[in-house]
Amino acid sequence: MEIITRMPHQMIYLGHHRGALGLLQVAATQANQPATKALVTSQTGRVHAALGEDEMAAAISTRRTRYWPRGWVMFRTG
């Protein structure tokens, strides 16, 4: 599971956002701990924000609070 959650970081860093989304979808199906689900959901929101998909990023940020209600940031492009 650790590899699947780390690989998207590299893809995001390299600017391969669509590829990162694919890996994050796989990670989302494998995540079984609340903190891992929150991490994957947060990364997914970050990618959508980087792609300029503000509404999707905001929706995902809201979904993330179901897994980890602590005060993480909402990702926005602007």
Tab-separated table of C-alpha atoms in Angstrom:
chain	number	residue	atom	x	y	z
A	1	MET	CA	0.000	0.000	0.000
A	2	GLU	CA	2.853	2.381	0.786
A	3	ILE	CA	4.201	2.208	-2.767
A	4	ILE	CA	0.797	2.911	-4.264
A	5	THR	CA	0.421	6.038	-2.110
A	6	ARG	CA	3.975	7.286	-2.775
A	7	MET	CA	4.000	6.880	-6.551
A	8	PRO	CA	1.347	9.569	-7.128
A	9	HIS	CA	3.559	12.054	-5.248
A	10	GLN	CA	6.265	11.507	-7.836
A	11	MET	CA	3.824	11.757	-10.733
A	12	ILE	CA	2.400	15.011	-9.337
A	13	TYR	CA	5.908	16.401	-8.935
A	14	LEU	CA	6.717	15.485	-12.544
A	15	GLY	CA	3.476	17.029	-13.821
A	16	HIS	CA	1.783	13.743	-14.791
A	17	HIS	CA	-1.510	14.566	-13.107
A	18	ARG	CA	-3.782	12.237	-15.069
A	19	GLY	CA	-1.447	9.316	-14.363
A	20	ALA	CA	-1.457	10.248	-10.678
A	21	LEU	CA	-5.268	10.149	-10.691
A	22	GLY	CA	-5.167	6.599	-12.063
A	23	LEU	CA	-2.813	5.450	-9.315
A	24	LEU	CA	-4.879	7.219	-6.696
A	25	GLN	CA	-7.988	5.378	-7.902
A	26	VAL	CA	-6.156	2.097	-7.348
A	27	ALA	CA	-4.973	3.269	-3.932
A	28	ALA	CA	-8.523	4.287	-2.978
A	29	THR	CA	-9.769	0.759	-3.589
A	30	GLN	CA	-6.964	-0.703	-1.444
A	31	ALA	CA	-7.013	1.774	1.453
A	32	ASN	CA	-8.526	0.334	4.611
A	33	GLN	CA	-7.269	2.655	7.377
A	34	PRO	CA	-8.930	6.045	7.972
A	35	ALA	CA	-5.611	7.904	7.786
A	36	THR	CA	-4.706	6.185	4.507
A	37	LYS	CA	-8.131	6.935	3.042
A	38	ALA	CA	-7.715	10.579	4.081
A	39	LEU	CA	-4.241	10.735	2.522
A	40	VAL	CA	-5.416	9.275	-0.786
A	41	THR	CA	-8.466	11.533	-0.849
A	42	SER	CA	-6.355	14.580	-0.029
A	43	GLN	CA	-3.877	13.752	-2.796
A	44	THR	CA	-6.754	13.298	-5.226
A	45	GLY	CA	-8.071	16.751	-4.308
A	46	ARG	CA	-4.610	18.207	-4.846
A	47	VAL	CA	-4.413	16.726	-8.337
A	48	HIS	CA	-7.846	18.035	-9.302
A	49	ALA	CA	-6.840	21.487	-8.030
A	50	ALA	CA	-3.646	21.332	-10.105
A	51	LEU	CA	-5.763	20.488	-13.148
A	52	GLY	CA	-7.940	23.557	-12.488
A	53	GLU	CA	-10.934	21.465	-11.462
A	54	ASP	CA	-11.922	23.590	-8.460
A	55	GLU	CA	-15.393	22.120	-7.938
A	56	MET	CA	-14.064	18.572	-7.935
A	57	ALA	CA	-11.223	19.549	-5.567
A	58	ALA	CA	-13.698	21.141	-3.145
A	59	ALA	CA	-16.028	18.118	-3.282
A	60	ILE	CA	-13.151	15.762	-2.598
A	61	SER	CA	-11.923	17.916	0.288
A	62	THR	CA	-15.389	17.620	1.824
A	63	ARG	CA	-15.347	13.843	1.324
A	64	ARG	CA	-11.943	13.633	3.003
A	65	THR	CA	-13.417	14.890	6.281
A	66	ARG	CA	-15.430	11.668	6.548
A	67	TYR	CA	-12.189	9.739	6.949
A	68	TRP	CA	-10.129	12.248	8.931
A	69	PRO	CA	-12.094	15.183	10.343
A	70	ARG	CA	-9.040	17.102	11.519
A	71	GLY	CA	-8.331	20.502	9.992
A	72	TRP	CA	-6.489	19.786	6.776
A	73	VAL	CA	-6.434	22.316	3.990
A	74	MET	CA	-8.855	22.545	1.112
A	75	PHE	CA	-6.990	22.627	-2.185
A	76	ARG	CA	-7.707	25.448	-4.589
A	77	THR	CA	-6.007	26.629	-7.754
A	78	GLY	CA	-6.341	30.370	-7.121
